[in-house]
Coordinates of C-alpha atoms and ligand atoms in Angstrom, one line a residue:
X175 CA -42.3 -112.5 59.6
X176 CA -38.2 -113.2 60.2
X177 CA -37.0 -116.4 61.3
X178 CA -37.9 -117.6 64.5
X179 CA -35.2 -120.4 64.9
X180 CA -32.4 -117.4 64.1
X181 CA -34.4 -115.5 66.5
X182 CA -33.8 -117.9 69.4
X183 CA -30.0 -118.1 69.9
X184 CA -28.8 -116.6 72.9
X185 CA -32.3 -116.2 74.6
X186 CA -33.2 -117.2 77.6
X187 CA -34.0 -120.3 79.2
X188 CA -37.9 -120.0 79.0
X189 CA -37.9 -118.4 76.4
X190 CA -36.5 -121.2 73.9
X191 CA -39.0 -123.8 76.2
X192 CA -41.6 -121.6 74.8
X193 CA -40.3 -121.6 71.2
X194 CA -37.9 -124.5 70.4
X195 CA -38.7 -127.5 68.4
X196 CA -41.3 -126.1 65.3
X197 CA -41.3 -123.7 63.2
X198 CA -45.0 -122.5 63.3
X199 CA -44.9 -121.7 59.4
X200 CA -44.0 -125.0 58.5
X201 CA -47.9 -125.9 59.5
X202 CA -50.0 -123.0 57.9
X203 CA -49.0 -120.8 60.6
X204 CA -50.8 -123.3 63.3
X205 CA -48.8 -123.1 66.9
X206 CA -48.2 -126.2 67.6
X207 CA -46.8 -129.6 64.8
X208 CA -49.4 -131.8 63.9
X209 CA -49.1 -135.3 65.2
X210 CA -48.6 -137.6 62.5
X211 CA -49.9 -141.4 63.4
X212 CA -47.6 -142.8 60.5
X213 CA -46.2 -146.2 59.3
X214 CA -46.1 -146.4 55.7
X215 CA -45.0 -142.7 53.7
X216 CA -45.4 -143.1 50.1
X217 CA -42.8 -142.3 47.5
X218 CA -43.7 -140.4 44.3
X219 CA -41.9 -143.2 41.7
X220 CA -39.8 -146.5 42.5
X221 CA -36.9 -144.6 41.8
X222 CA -37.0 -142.1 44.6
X223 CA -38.3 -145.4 46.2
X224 CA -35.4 -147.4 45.9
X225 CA -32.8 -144.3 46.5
X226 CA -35.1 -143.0 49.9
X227 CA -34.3 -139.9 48.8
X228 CA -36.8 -138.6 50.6
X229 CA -37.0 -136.7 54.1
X230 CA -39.7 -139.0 55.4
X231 CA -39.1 -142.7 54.9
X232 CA -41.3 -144.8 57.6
X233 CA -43.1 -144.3 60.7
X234 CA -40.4 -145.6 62.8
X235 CA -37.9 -143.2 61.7
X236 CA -39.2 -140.0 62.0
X237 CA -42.2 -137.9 61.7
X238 CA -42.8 -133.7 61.6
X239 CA -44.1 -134.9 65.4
X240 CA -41.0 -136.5 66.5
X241 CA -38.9 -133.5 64.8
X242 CA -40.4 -130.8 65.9
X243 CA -39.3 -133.0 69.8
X244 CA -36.1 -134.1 68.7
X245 CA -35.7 -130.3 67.5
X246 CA -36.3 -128.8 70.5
X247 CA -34.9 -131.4 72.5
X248 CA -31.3 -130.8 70.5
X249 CA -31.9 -127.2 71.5
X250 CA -32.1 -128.0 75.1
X251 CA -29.2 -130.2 75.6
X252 CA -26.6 -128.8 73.0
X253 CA -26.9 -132.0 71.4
X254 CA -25.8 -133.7 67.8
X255 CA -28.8 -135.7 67.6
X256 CA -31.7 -136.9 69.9
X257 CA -33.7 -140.7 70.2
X258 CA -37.0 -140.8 71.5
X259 CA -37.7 -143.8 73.5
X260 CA -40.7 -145.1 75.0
X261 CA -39.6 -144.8 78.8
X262 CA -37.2 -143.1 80.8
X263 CA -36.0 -147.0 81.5
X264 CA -35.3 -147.5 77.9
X265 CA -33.4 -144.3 77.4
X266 CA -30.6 -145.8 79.6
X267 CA -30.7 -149.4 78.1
X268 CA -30.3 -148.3 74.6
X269 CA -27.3 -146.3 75.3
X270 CA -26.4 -149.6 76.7
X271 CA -26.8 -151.8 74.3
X272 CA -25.2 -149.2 71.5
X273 CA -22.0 -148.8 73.1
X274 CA -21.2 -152.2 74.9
X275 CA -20.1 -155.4 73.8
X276 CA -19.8 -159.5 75.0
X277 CA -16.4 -158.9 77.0
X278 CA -16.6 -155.0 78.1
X279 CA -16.3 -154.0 81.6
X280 CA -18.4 -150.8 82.3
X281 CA -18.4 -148.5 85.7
X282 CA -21.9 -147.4 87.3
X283 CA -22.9 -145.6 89.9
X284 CA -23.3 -147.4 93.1
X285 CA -26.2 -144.5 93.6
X286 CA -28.2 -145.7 90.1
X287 CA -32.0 -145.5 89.3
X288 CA -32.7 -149.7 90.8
X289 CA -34.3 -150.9 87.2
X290 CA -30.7 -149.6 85.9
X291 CA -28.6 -151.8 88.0
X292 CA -31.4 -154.3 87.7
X293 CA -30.7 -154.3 83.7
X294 CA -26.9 -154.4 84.2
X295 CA -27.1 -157.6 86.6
X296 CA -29.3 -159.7 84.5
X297 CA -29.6 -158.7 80.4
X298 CA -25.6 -156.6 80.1
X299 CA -24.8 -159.9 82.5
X300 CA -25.9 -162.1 80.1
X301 CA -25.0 -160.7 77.1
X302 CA -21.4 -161.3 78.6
X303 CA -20.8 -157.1 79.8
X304 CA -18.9 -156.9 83.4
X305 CA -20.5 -153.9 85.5
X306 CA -18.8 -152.7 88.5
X307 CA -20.4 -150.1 90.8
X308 CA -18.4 -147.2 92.2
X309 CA -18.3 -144.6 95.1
X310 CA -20.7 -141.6 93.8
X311 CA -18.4 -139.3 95.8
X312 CA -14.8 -141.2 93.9
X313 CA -14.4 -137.6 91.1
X314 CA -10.8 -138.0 89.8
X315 CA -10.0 -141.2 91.4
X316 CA -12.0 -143.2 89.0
X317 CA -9.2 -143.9 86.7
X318 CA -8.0 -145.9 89.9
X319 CA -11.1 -148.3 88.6
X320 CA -10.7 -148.4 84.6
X321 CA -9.5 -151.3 82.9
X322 CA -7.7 -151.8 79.7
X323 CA -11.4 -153.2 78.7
X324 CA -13.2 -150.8 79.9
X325 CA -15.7 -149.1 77.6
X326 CA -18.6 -146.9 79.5
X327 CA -18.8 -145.1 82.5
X328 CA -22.7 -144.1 83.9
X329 CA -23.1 -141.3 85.7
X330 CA -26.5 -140.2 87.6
X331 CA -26.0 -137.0 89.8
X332 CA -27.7 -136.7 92.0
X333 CA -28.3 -140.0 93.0
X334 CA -31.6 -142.1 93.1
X335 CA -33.0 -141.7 96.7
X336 CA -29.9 -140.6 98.5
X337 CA -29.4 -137.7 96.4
X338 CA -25.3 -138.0 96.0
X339 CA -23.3 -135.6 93.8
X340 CA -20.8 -136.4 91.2
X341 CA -17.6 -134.6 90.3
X342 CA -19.4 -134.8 86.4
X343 CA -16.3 -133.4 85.2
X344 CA -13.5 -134.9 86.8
X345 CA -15.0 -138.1 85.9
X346 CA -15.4 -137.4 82.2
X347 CA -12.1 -136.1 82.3
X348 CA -11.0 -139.6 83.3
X349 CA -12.8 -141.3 81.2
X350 CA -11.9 -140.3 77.9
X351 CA -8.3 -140.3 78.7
X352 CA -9.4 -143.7 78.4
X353 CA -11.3 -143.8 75.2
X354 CA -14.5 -144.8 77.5
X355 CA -17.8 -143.5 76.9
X356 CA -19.4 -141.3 79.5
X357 CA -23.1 -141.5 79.8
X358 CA -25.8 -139.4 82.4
X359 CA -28.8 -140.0 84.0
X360 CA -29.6 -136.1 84.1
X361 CA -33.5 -136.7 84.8
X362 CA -33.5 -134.9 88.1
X363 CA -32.1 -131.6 86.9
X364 CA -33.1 -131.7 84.0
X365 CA -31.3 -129.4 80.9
X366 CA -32.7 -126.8 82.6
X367 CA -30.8 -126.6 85.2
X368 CA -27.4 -128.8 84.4
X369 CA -26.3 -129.4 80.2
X370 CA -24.6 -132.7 80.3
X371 CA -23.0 -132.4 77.4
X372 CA -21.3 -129.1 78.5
X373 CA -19.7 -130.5 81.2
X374 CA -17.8 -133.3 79.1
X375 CA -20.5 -136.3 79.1
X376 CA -21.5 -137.8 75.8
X377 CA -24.7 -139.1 76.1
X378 CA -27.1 -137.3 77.7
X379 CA -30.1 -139.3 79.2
X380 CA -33.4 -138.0 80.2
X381 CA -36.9 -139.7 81.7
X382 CA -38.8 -137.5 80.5
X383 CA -41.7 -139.0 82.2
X384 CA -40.8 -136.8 85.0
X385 CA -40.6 -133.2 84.3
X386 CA -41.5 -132.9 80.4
X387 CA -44.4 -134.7 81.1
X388 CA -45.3 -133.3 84.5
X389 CA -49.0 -134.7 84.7
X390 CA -48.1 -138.3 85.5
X391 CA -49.6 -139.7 82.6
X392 CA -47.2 -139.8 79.8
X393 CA -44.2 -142.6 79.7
X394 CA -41.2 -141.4 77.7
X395 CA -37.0 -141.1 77.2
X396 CA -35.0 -139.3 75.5
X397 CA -31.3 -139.7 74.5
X398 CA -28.9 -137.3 73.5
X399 CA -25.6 -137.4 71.8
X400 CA -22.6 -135.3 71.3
X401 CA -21.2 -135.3 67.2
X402 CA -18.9 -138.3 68.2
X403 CA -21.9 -140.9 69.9
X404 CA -24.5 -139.1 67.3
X405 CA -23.9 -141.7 64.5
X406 CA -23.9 -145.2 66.8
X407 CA -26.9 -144.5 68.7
X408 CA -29.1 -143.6 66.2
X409 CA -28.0 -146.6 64.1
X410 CA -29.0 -148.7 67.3
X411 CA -32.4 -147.2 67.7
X412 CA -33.2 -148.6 63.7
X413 CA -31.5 -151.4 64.5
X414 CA -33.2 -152.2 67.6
X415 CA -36.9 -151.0 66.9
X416 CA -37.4 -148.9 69.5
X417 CA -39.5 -145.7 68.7
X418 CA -41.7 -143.5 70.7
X419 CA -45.5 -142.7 69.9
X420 CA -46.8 -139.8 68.2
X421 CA -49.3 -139.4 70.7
X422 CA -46.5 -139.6 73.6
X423 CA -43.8 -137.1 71.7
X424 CA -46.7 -134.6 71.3
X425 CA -47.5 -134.6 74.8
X426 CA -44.3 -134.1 75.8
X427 CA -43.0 -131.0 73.3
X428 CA -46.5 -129.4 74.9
X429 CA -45.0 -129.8 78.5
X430 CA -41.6 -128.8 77.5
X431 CA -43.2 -125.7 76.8
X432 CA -44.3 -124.8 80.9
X433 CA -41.5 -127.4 82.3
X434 CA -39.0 -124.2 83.0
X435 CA -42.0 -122.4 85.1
X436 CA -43.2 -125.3 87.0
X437 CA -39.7 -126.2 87.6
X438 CA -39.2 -122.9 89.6
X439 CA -42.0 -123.4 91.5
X440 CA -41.3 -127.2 92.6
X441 CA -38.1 -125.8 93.3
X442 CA -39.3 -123.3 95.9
X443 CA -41.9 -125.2 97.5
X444 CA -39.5 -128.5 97.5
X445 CA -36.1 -126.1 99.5
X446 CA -38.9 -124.6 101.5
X447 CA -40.1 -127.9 102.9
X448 CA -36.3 -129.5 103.3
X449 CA -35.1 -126.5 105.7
X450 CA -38.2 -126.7 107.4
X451 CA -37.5 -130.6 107.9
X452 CA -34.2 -129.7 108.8
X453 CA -35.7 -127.8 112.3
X454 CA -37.3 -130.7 112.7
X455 CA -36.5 -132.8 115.8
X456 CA -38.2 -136.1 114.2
X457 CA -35.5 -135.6 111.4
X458 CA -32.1 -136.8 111.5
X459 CA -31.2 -135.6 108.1
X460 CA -32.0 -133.9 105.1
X461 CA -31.0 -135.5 101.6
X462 CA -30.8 -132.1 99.2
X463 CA -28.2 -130.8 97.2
X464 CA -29.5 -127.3 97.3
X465 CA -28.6 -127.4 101.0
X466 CA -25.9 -125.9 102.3
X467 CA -25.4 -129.0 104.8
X468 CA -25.8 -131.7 102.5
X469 CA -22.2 -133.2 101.8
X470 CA -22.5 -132.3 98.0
X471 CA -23.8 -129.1 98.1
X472 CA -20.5 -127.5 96.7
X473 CA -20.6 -129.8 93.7
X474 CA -24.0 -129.1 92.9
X475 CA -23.3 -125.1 93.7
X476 CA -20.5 -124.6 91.1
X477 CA -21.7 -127.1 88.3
X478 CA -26.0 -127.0 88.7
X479 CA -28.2 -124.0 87.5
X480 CA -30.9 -124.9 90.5
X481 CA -32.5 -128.1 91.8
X482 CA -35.9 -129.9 91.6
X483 CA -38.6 -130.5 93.3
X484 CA -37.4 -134.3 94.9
X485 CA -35.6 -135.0 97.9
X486 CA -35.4 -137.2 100.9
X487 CA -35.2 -137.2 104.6
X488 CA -34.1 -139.7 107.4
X489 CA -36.6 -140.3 109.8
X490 CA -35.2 -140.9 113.1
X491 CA -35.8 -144.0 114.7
X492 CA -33.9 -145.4 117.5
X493 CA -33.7 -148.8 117.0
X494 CA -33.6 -150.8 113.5
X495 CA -36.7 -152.6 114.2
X496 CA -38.6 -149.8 114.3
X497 CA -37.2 -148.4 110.8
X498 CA -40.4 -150.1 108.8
X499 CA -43.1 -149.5 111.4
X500 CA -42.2 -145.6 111.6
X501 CA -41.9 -145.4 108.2
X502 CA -45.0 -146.7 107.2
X503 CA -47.0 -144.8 110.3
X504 CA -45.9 -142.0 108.7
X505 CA -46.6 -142.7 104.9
X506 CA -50.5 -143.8 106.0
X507 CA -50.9 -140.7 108.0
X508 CA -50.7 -139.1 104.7
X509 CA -53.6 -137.2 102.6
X510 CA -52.4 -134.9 100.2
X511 CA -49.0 -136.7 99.4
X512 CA -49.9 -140.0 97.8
X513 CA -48.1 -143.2 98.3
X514 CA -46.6 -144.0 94.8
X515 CA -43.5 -144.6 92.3
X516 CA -42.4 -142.0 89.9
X517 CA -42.3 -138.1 89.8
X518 CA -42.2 -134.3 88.3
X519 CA -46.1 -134.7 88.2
X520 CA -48.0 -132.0 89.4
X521 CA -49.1 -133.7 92.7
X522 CA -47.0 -134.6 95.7
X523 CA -45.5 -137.7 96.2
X524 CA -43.8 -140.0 99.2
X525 CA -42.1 -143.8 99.3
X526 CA -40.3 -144.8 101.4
X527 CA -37.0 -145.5 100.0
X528 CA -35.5 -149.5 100.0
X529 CA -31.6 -149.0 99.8
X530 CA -30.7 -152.7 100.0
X531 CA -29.4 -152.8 96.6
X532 CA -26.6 -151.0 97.2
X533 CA -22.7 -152.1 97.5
X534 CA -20.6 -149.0 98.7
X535 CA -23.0 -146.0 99.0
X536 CA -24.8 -147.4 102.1
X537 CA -28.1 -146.7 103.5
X538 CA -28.3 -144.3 106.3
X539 CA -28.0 -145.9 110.0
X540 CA -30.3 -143.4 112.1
X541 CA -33.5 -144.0 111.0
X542 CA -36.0 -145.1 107.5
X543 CA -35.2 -142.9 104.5
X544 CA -38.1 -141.3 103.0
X545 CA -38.4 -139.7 99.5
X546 CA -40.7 -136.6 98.7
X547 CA -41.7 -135.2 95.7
X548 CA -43.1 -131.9 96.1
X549 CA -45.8 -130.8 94.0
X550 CA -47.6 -127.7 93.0
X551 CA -49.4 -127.6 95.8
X552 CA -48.9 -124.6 98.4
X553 CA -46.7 -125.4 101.4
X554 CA -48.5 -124.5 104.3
X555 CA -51.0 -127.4 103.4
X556 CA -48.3 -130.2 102.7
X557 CA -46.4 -128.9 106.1
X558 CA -49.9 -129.6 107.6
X559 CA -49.5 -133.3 106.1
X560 CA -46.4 -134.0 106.5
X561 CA -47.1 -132.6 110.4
X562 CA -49.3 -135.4 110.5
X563 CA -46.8 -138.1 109.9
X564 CA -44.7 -137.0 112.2
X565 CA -47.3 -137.3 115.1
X566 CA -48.6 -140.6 114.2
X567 CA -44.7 -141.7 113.7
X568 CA -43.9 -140.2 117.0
X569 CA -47.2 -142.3 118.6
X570 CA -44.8 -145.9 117.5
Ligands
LIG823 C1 -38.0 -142.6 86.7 C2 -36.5 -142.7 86.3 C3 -36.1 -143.5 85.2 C4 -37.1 -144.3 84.4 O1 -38.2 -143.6 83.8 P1 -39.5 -144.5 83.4 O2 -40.1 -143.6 82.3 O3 -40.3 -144.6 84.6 O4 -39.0 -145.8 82.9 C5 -34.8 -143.5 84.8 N1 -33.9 -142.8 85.6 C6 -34.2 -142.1 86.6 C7 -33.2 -141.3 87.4 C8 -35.6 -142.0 87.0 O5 -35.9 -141.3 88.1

């Protein structure tokens, strides 16, 4: 049989989900790597012992399992090299902790995943790191912000909950004029639909928790590098002890493999529901980048491959009293979507969204926000649901 990894350049998209990481005769012809619950490997004689000259050296450094992953992770994102983490929370505070030191100053989106900016105001904090949180919408004018000390600049895009864009390139342009270090949250696109790395960032971060996993019961990260960030972060993941379970890494190299179909689907269903919210009259807004009237919808159109299946919406309320009754009349009128943190699983999903962390990308004014994932479910049933809301948030 030829060689499937030669075989796989310049294929498409699903295809290299389907293919990417293992190379089935590497296992007696078996599809899928074994998983390989490791922490001592033994060495032939002390000599190759002491020299570990050998592929396989300990459990926390590698397995086939964790290759055949990191493999087909690399694949994915165009990467030098690729960490697996044990949550999508510890693939951004390893980056983190690999490229900042006591007396740094480091830009981050004012629009950041809350256990991010939660990390940077207590632990980077501590450890002596300044953070300062920026404009999502700034592009260029972020070298307005950056300081002779300043060392990494985080980008998430779109936002959590409010779902802004970032000028990704401009930004990274900016940035390294510097000599800074330009790191993204990519989880809600995905490398399916945006390549970090392409467009200039070095670090590309992923909770894969969300849509490699897509059953809700797997917590993972992954972090990738470009050749120049390559050597520091994998140094820090020995150095810190972080590693990610063969169990875990398994699971998610066997979602990897359907992500790129179910991604197409919670993309239908989720663009479906948002311009149907959009006729809405108990909607003020609609929080998606896919459309045309969301703010960044030109951003995402020239730099994004497609969108996922998140979003939000602004209830309207007329006064702000009323935000946190509507909102949760609406959420307990619910039955299909459940109440409940997280996403990219295969059942729908609605919070509604607390925004009082942030400093310069405020929360809307007409009414509660409230964030949907849309499942695999079909969409005349979670119209129905979310029809129900609406009537007992209209009864308030
Ligand atoms: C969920 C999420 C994370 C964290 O992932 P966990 O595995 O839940 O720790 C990080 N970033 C973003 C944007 C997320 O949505």
């Amino acid at each position: 049989m030829a060689d499937k990894i030669s075989a796989l350049k310049e294929t498409g998209i699903n295809t290299r989900l389907a293919h990417s990481g293992n190379n089935p005769s590497d296992f007696h012809g078996f599809v899928n790597p074994p998983v390989v619950h490791a922490s001592t490997v033994l060495f032939p004689n002390a000599r190759t012992m002491e020299s570990r000259a050998q592929k396989y050296t300990y459990g926390t450094r590698g397995t086939p399992t964790t290759d055949a992953l990191c493999e087909a992770i690399n694949e994915l994102e165009g990467a030098a090299g690729t960490i697996l983490v044990p949550s999508g929370l510890a693939a951004v505070t390893v980056p983190f902790l690999t490229y900042l030191s006591a007396g740094d100053h480091a830009l981050v989106v004012d629009s950041v995943y809350f256990p991010t900016r939660h990390f940077c105001d207590t632990m980077l904090k501590r450890l002596g790191v300044t953070v300062e949180y920026y404009d999502p919408m700034i592009g260029a004018a972020i070298e307005s912000l950056i300081r002779p000390n300043t060392r990494l600049v985080h980008t998430e895009a779109p936002g959590s909950n409010t779902f802004e864009m970032q000028d990704i390139r401009a930004i990274a342009a900016a940035a390294h004029r510097h000599g800074c270090v330009v790191t993204m949250d990519n989880t809600w696109a995905t490398p399916v639909y945006f390549r970090p790395l392409d467009h200039g960032v070095d670090v590309s971060i992923h909770a894969a928790t969300k849509y490699p996993s897509g059953h809700s019961d797997v917590l993972f990260g992954t972090v990738s590098a470009n050749v120049a960030h390559w050597p520091a972060l994998t140094e820090a993941m020995v150095t810190l002890g972080v590693c990610a379970s063969p169990d875990d890494s398994y699971q998610i190299l066997r979602g990897l493999r359907t992500m790129g179909i179910r991604l197409e689907r919670h993309q239908a269903s989720a663009l479906a529901i948002a311009g149907w919210l959009e006729s809405r009259d108990e909607v003020a807004r609609v929080l998606h980048p896919a459309l045309p009237s969301f703010p960044g919808h030109d951003l995402w159109k020239r730099d994004f491959g497609g969108a996922s299946g998140i979003f939000s919406f602004v209830l309207k309320a007329d006064s702000p009293e009323k935000f946190r009754t509507k909102a949760h009349a609406f959420l307990d009128a619910l039955s299909l979507f459940g109440l409940g943190y997280s996403w990219g699983g295969f059942e729908s999903l609605a919070v509604h969204v607390n925004l009082s962390d942030r400093k310069v990308a405020k929360a809307p004014s007409e009414g509660p926000v409230i964030r949907l994932q849309i499942g695999l479910e079909d969409v005349p049933d979670l119209r129905r649901d979310i029809e129900a809301g609406f009537a007992a948030a209209n009864a308030v």
